[in-house]
mmCIF file of C-alpha atoms in Angstrom:
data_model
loop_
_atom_site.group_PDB
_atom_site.id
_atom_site.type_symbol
_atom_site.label_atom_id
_atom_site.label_comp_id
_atom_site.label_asym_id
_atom_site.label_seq_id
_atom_site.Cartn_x
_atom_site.Cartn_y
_atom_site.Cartn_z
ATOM 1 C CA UNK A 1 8.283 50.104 16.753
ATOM 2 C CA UNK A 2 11.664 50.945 15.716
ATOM 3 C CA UNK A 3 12.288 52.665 12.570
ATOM 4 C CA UNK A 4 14.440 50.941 9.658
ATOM 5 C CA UNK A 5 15.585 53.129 7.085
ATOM 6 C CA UNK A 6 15.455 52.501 3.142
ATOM 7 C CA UNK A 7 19.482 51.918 3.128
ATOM 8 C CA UNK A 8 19.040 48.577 5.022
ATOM 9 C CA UNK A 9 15.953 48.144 2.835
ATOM 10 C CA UNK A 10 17.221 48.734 -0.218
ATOM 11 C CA UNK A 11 20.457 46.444 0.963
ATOM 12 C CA UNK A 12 18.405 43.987 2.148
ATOM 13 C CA UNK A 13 16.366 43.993 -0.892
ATOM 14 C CA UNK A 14 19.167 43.578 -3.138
ATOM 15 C CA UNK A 15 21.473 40.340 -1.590
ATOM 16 C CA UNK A 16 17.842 38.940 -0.897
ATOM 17 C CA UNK A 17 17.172 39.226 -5.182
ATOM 18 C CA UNK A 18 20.738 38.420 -5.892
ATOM 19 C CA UNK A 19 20.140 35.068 -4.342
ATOM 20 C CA UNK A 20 17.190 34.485 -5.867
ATOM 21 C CA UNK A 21 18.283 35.375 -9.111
ATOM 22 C CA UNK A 22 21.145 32.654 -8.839
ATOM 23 C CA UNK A 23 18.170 29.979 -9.753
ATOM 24 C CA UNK A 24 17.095 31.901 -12.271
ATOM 25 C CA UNK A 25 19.257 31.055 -15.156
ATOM 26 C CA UNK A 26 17.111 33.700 -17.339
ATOM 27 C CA UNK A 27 18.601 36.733 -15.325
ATOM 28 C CA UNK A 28 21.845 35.448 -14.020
ATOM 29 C CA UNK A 29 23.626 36.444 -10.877
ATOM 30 C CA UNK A 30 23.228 40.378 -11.482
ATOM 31 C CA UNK A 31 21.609 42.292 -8.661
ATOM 32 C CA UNK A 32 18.391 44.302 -9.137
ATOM 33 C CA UNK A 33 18.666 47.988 -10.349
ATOM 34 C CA UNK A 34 17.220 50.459 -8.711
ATOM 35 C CA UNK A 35 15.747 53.722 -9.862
ATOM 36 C CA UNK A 36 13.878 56.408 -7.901
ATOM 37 C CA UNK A 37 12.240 59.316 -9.236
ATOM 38 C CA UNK A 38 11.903 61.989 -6.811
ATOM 39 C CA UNK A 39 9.036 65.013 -7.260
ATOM 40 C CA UNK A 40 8.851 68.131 -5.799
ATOM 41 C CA UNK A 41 5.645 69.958 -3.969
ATOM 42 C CA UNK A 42 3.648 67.005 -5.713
ATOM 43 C CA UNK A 43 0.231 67.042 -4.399
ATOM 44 C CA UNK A 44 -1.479 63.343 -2.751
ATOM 45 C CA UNK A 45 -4.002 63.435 -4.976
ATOM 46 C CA UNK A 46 -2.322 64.364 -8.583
ATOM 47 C CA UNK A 47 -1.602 61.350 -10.524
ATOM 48 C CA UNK A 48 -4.604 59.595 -13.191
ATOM 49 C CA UNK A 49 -4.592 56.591 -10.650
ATOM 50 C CA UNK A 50 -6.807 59.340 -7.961
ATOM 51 C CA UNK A 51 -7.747 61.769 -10.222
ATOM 52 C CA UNK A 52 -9.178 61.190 -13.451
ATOM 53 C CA UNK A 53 -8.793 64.582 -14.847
ATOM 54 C CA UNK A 54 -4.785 64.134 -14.545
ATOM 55 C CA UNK A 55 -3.024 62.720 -17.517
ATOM 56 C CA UNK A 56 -0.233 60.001 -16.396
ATOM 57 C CA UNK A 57 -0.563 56.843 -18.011
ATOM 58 C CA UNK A 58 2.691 55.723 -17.270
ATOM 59 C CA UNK A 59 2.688 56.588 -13.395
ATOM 60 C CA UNK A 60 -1.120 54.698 -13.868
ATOM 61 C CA UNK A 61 0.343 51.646 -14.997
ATOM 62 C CA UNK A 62 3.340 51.652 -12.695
ATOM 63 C CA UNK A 63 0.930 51.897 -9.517
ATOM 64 C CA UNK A 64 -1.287 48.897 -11.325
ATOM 65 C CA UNK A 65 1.105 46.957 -11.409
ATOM 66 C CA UNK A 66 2.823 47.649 -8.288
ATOM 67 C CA UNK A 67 2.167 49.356 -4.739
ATOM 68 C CA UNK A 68 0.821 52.665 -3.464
ATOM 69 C CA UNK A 69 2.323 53.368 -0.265
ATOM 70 C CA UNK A 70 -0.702 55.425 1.463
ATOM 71 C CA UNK A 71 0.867 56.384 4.466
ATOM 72 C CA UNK A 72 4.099 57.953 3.550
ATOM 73 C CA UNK A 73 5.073 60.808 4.847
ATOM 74 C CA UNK A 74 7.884 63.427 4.605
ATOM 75 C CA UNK A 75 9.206 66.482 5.860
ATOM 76 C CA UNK A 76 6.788 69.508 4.848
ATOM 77 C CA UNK A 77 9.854 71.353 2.975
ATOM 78 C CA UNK A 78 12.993 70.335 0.947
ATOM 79 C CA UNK A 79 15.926 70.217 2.163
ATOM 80 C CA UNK A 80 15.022 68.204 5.290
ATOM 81 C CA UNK A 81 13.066 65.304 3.140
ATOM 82 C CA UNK A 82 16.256 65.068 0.681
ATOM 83 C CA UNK A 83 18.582 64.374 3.624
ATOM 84 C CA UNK A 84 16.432 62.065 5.308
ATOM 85 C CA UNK A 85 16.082 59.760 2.109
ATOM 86 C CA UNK A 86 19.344 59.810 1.212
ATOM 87 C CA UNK A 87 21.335 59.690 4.869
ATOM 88 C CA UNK A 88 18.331 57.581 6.091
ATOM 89 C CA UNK A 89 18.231 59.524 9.094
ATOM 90 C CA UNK A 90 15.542 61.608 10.315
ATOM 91 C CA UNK A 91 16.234 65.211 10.145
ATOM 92 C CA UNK A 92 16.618 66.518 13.564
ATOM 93 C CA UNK A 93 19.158 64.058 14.693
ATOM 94 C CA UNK A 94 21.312 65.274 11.141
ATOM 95 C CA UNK A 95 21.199 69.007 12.474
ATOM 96 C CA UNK A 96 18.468 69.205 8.895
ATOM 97 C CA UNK A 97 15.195 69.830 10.650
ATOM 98 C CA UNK A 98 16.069 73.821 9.916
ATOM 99 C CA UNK A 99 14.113 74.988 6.785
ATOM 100 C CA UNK A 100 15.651 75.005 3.218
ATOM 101 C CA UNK A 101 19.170 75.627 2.459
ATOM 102 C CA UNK A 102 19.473 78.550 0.924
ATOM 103 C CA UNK A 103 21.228 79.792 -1.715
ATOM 104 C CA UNK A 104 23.576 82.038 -0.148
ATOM 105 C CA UNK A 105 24.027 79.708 3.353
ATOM 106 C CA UNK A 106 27.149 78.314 3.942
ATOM 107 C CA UNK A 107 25.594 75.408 5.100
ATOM 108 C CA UNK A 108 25.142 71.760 3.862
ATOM 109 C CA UNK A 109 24.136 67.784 4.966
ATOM 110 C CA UNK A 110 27.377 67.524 7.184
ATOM 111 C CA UNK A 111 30.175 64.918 5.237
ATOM 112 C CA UNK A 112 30.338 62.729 8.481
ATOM 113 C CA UNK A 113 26.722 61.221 7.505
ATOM 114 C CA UNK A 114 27.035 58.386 4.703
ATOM 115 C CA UNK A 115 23.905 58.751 1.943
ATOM 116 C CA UNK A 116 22.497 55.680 -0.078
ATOM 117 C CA UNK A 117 24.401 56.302 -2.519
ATOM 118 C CA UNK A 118 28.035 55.233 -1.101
ATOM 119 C CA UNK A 119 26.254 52.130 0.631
ATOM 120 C CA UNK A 120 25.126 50.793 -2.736
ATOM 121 C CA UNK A 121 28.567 51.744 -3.940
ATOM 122 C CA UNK A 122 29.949 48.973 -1.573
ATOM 123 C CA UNK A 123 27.636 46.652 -3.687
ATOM 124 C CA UNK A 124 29.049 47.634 -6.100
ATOM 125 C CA UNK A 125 26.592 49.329 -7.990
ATOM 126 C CA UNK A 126 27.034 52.521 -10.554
ATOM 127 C CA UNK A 127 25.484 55.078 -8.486
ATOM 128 C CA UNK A 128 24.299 58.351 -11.052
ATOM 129 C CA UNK A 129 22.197 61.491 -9.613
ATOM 130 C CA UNK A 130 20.148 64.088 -12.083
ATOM 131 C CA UNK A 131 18.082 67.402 -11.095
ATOM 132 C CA UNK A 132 17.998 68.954 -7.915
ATOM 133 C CA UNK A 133 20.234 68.199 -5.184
ATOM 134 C CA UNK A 134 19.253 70.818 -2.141
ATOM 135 C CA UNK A 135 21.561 69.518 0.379
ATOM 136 C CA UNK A 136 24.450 72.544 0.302
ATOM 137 C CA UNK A 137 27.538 73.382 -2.206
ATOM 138 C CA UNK A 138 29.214 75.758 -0.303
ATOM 139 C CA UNK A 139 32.377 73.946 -0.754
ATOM 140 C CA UNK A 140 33.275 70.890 -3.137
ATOM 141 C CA UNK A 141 32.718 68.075 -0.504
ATOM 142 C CA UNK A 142 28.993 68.918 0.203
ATOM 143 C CA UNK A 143 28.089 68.298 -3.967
ATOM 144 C CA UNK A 144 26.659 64.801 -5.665
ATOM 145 C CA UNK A 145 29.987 63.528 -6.976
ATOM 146 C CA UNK A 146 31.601 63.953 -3.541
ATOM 147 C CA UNK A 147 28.847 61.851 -2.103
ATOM 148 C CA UNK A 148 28.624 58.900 -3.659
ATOM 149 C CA UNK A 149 27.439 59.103 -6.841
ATOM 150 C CA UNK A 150 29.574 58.467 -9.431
ATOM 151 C CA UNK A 151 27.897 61.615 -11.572
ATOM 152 C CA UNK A 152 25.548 64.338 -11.449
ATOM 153 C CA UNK A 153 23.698 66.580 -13.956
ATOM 154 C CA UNK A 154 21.585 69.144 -12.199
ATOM 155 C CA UNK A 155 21.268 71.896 -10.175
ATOM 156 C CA UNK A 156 22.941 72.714 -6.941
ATOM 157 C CA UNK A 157 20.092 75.438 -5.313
ATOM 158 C CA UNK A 158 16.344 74.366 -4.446
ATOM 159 C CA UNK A 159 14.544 76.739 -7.154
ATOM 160 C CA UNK A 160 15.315 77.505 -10.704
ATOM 161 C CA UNK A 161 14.548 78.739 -13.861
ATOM 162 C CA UNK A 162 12.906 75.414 -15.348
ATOM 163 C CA UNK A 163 14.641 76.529 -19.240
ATOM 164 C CA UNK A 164 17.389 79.014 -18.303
ATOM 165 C CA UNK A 165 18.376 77.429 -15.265
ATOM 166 C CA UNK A 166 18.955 80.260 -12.604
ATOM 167 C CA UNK A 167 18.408 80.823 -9.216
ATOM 168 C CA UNK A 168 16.419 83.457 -7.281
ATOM 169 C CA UNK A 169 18.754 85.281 -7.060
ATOM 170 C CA UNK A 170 19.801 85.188 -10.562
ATOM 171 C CA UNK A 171 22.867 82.312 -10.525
ATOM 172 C CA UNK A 172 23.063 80.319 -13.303
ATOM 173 C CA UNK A 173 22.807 76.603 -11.399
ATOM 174 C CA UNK A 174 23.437 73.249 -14.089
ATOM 175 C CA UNK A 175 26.070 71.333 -13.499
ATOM 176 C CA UNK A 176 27.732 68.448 -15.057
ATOM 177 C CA UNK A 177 30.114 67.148 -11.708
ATOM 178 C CA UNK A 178 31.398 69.993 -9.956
ATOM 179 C CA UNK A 179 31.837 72.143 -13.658
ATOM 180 C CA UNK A 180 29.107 74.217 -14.762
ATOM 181 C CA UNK A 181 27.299 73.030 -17.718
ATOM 182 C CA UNK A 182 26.080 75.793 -20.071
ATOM 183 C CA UNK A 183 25.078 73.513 -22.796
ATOM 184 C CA UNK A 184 21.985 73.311 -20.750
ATOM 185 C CA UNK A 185 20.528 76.896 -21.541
ATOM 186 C CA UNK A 186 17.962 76.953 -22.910
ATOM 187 C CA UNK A 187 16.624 73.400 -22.271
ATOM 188 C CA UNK A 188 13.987 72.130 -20.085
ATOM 189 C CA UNK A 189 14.958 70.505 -16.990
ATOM 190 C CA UNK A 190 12.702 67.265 -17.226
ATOM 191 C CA UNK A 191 14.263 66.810 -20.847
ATOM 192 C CA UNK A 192 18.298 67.065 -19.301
ATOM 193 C CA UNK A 193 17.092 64.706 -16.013
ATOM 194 C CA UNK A 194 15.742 62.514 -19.476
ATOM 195 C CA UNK A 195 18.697 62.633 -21.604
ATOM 196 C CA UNK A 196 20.899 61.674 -18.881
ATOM 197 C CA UNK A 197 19.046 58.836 -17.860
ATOM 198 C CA UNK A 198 18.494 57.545 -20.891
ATOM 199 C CA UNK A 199 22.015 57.679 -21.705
ATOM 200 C CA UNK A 200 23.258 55.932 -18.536
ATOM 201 C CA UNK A 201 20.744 53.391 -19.362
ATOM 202 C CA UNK A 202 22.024 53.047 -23.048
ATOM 203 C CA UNK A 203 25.597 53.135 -21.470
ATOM 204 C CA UNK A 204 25.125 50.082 -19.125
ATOM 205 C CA UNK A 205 27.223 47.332 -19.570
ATOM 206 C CA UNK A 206 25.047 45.102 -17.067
ATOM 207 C CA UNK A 207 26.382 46.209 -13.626
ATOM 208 C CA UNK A 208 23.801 46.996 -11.197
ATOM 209 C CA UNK A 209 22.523 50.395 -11.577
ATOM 210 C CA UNK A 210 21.201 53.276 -8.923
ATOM 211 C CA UNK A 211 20.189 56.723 -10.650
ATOM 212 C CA UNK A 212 18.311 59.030 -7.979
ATOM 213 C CA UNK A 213 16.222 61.165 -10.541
ATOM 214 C CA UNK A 214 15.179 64.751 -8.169
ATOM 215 C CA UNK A 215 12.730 66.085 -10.937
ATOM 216 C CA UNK A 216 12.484 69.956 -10.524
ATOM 217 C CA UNK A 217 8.702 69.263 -11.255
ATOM 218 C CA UNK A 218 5.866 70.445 -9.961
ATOM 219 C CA UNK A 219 8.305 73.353 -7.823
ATOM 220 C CA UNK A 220 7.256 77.139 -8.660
ATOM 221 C CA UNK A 221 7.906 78.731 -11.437
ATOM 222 C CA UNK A 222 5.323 77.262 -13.154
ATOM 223 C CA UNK A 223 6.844 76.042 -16.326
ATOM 224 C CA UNK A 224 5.910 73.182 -18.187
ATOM 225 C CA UNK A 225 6.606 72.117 -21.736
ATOM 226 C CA UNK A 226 4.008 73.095 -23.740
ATOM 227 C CA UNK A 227 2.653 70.016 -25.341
ATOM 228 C CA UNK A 228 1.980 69.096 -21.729
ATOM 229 C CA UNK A 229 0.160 72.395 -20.356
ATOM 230 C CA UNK A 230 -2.188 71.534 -23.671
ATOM 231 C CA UNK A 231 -3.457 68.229 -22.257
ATOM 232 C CA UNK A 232 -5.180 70.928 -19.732
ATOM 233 C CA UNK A 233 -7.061 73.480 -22.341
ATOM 234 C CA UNK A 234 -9.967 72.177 -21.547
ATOM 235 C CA UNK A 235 -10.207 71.596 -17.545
ATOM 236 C CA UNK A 236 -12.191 74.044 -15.949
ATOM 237 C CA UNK A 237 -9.483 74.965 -13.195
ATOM 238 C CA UNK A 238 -7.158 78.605 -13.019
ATOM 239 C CA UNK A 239 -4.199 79.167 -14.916
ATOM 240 C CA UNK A 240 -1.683 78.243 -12.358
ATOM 241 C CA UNK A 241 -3.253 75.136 -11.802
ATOM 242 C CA UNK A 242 -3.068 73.932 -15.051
ATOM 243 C CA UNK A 243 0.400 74.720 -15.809
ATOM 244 C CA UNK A 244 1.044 72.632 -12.340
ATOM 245 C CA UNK A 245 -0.428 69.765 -14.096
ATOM 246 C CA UNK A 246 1.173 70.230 -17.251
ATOM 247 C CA UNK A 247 4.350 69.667 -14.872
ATOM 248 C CA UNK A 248 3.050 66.712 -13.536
ATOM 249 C CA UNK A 249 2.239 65.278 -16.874
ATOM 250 C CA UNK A 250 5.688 65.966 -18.423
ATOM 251 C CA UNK A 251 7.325 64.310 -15.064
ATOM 252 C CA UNK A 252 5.007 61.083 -16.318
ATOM 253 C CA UNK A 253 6.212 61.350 -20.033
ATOM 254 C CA UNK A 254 9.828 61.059 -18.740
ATOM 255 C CA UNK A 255 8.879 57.955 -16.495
ATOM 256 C CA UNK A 256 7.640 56.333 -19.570
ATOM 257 C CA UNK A 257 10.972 56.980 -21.562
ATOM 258 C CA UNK A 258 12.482 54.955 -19.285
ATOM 259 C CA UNK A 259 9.992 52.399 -18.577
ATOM 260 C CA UNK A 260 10.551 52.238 -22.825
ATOM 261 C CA UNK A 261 14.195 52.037 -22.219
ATOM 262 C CA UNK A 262 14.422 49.485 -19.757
ATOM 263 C CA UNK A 263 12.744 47.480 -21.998
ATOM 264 C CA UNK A 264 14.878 47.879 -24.378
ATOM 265 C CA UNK A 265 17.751 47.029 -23.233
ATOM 266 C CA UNK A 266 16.399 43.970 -21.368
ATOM 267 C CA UNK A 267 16.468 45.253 -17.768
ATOM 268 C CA UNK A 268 13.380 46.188 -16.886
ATOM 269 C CA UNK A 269 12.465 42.759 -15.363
ATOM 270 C CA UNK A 270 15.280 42.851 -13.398
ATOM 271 C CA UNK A 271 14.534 47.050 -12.061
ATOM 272 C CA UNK A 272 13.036 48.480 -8.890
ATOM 273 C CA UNK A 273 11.471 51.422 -9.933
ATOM 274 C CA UNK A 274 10.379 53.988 -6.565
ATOM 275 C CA UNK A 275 8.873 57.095 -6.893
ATOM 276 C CA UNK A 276 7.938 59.623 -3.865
ATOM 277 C CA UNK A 277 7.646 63.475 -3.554
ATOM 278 C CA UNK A 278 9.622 66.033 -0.771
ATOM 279 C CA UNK A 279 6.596 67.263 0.638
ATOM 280 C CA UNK A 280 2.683 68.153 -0.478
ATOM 281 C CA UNK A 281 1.690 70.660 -3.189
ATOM 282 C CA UNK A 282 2.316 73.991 -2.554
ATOM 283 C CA UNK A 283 -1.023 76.336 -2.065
ATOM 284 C CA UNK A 284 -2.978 77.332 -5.255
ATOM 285 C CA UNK A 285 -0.769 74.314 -7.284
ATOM 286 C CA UNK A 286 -1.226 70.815 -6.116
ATOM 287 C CA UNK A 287 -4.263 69.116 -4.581
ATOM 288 C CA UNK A 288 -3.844 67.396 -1.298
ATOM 289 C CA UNK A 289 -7.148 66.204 -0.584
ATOM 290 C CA UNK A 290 -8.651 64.653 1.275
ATOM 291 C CA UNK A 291 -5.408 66.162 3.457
ATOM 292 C CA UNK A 292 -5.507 69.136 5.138
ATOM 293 C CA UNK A 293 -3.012 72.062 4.527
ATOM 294 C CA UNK A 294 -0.021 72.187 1.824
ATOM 295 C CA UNK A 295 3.324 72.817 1.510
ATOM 296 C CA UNK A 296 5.385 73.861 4.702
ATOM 297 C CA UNK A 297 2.538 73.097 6.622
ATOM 298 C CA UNK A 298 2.870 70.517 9.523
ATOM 299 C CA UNK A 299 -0.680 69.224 8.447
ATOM 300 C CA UNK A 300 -1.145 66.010 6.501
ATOM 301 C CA UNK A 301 -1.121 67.677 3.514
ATOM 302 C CA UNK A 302 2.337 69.712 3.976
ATOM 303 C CA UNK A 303 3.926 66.357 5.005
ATOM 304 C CA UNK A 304 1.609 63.243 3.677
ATOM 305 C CA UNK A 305 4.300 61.909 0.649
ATOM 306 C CA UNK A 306 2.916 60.679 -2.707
ATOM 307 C CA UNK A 307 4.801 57.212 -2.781
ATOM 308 C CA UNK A 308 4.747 54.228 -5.322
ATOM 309 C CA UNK A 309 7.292 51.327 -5.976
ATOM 310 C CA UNK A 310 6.830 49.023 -9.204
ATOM 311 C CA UNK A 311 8.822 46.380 -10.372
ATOM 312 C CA UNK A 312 7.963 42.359 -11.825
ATOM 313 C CA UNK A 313 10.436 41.829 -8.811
ATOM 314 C CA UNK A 314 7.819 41.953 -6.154
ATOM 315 C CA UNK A 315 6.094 39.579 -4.520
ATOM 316 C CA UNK A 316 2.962 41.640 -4.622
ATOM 317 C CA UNK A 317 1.667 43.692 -7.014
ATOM 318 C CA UNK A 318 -2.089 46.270 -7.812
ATOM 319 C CA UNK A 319 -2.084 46.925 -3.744
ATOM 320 C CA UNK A 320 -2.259 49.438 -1.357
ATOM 321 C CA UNK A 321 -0.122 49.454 1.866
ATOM 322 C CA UNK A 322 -0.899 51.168 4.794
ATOM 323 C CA UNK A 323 2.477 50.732 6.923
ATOM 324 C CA UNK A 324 3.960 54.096 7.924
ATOM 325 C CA UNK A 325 6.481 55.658 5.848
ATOM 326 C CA UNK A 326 9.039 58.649 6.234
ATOM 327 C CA UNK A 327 10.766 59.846 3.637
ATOM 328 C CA UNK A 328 13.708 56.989 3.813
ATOM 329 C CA UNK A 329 11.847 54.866 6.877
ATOM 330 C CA UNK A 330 9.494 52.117 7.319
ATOM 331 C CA UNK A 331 8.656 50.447 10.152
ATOM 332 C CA UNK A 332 5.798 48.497 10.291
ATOM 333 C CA UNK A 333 4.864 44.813 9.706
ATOM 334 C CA UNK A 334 1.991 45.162 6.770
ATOM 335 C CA UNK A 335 4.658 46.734 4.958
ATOM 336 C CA UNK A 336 6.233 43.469 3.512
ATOM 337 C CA UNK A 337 5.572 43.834 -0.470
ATOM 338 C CA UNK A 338 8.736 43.557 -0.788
ATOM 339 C CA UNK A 339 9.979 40.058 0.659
#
């Protein structure tokens, strides 16, 4: 079957509430928001929902109420996953299907491919981006604000420093736009990807909404807040792999901020929220099972996503759906949650 990526989805999706909402006198004419939370290395299995050892009631509840898409799948490394989702092209026809970008490459997603975030932008949605972007900088054109989204706060390069925000190679790498943002020193990623959603949230003056959340979490080095490690004193597993899930746990406090929010400010009945990861675990960090292999790998388990979607928008809700997934594409007919 052919392949339809999430852009026409997520179009699709969007005139198809609209209209619905114009008989709804409780929500008006407004278009559905749309947020999607975006982990790194996240292993199949790591969420409450298929482990019980893992703390995430908020991701728990999400799923519960929602869908768990079973059969997603990704690239097995970054930088080819985050330009599939967001072009909605698969990465060897984008010249992406090359490794990571690294820091030093002169290299990014090239500017003649359109990403999500300038289609919704024809909707005419605010379109905001936090955390790691992964797709180039080596000139002004190939970063977030250039691209579609009307802001960014994040880093440029695919591994940092989760508190002091530098690269491998040293670089410090937060920016707010294009300007470097040292007022982030110092703080933990997960809490400036937080603070910036929150306040676009608090900022919204009821036009439709897209924020693209790329949590740093669960990527190496293994840094998580500690109130979150401490959920794990107690589970017989090594060192690394509890500060892993002390990442994943922290990712699930911040998705429950904004579940809070949305409430709040009266929109979560009217809010897709998505969530799917880059790639599996990495070795030694995230669990994969019952996959086989991890992160880089071409095995299930380097490339098997961890995907959910939640919302009191669809039609279906507390199921599983098997209908093949990549990264930004779906193309098969079970998949239909969502009319």
């Amino acid at each position: 079957m052919r392949a339809l990526h999430i852009v026409s989805v997520l179009v699709v999706m969007v005139l198809a509430t609209a209209g619905k909402l114009k008989q709804r006198k409780r929500q008006g004419e407004s278009k559905p928001n749309i947020i999607w939370f975006f982990a790194d290395d996240y292993g199949y299995q790591d969420a409450g929902y298929r482990n019980s050892d893992i703390h995430t009631p908020n991701i728990d509840k999400l799923v519960a109420d929602g869908i768990s898409f079973t059969n997603a799948y990704s690239a097995q490394q970054c930088s080819p996953s985050r330009s599939a989702f967001l072009s909605g092209r698969y990465a060897y026809t984008s010249g992406m299907q090359h490794g990571v970008i690294g820091d030093t490459k002169a290299h990014c997603m090239d500017l003649k491919y359109n990403f999500i975030s300038d289609y919704l932008k024809e909707l005419k949605y605010n379109t905001h981006a936090s955390g790691k972007w992964h797709l180039g900088y080596c000139n002004k054109e190939c970063t977030p604000t250039y691209r579609g989204f009307d802001t960014f706060s994040g880093g440029y390069s695919g591994e940092g420093e989760y508190y002091e925000h530098t690269t491998f190679q040293g670089m410090y790498d937060w920016h707010n736009g294009t300007e470097l943002d040292r007022s982030a020193s110092g703080i933990h990623s997960q809490d400036m990807i937080e603070a910036d959603l929150l306040n676009q949230l608090d900022k919204n003056d009821g036009t439709p909404l897209f924020y693209y959340a790329a949590f740093h979490n669960t990527h190496s080095p293994m840094h998580p807040k500690p109130e979150h490690e401490a959920l794990y004193d107690d589970l017989d597993a090594p060192p690394t792999r509890r500060k892993y899930l002390g990442l994943v746990s922290g990712m699930d406090a911040v998705i429950g901020k904004v579940v809070t929010k949305l409430k709040e400010k009266d929109m979560f009945d009217n809010t897709y929220i998505f969530f799917s990861s880059d790639n599996g675990g990495d070795v030694h960090e995230g669990d994969n099972s019952p996959k086989r292999g991890a992160k880089s790998s071409l095995f299930d388990g380097g490339c098997h996503a961890h995907s959910w979607a939640s919302s009191p928008l669809l039609k279906k809700k507390g199921v599983e759906a098997d209908g093949w997934v990549f990264a930004s594409f779906s193309h098969h007919r079970h998949c239909n949650c969502f009319r």
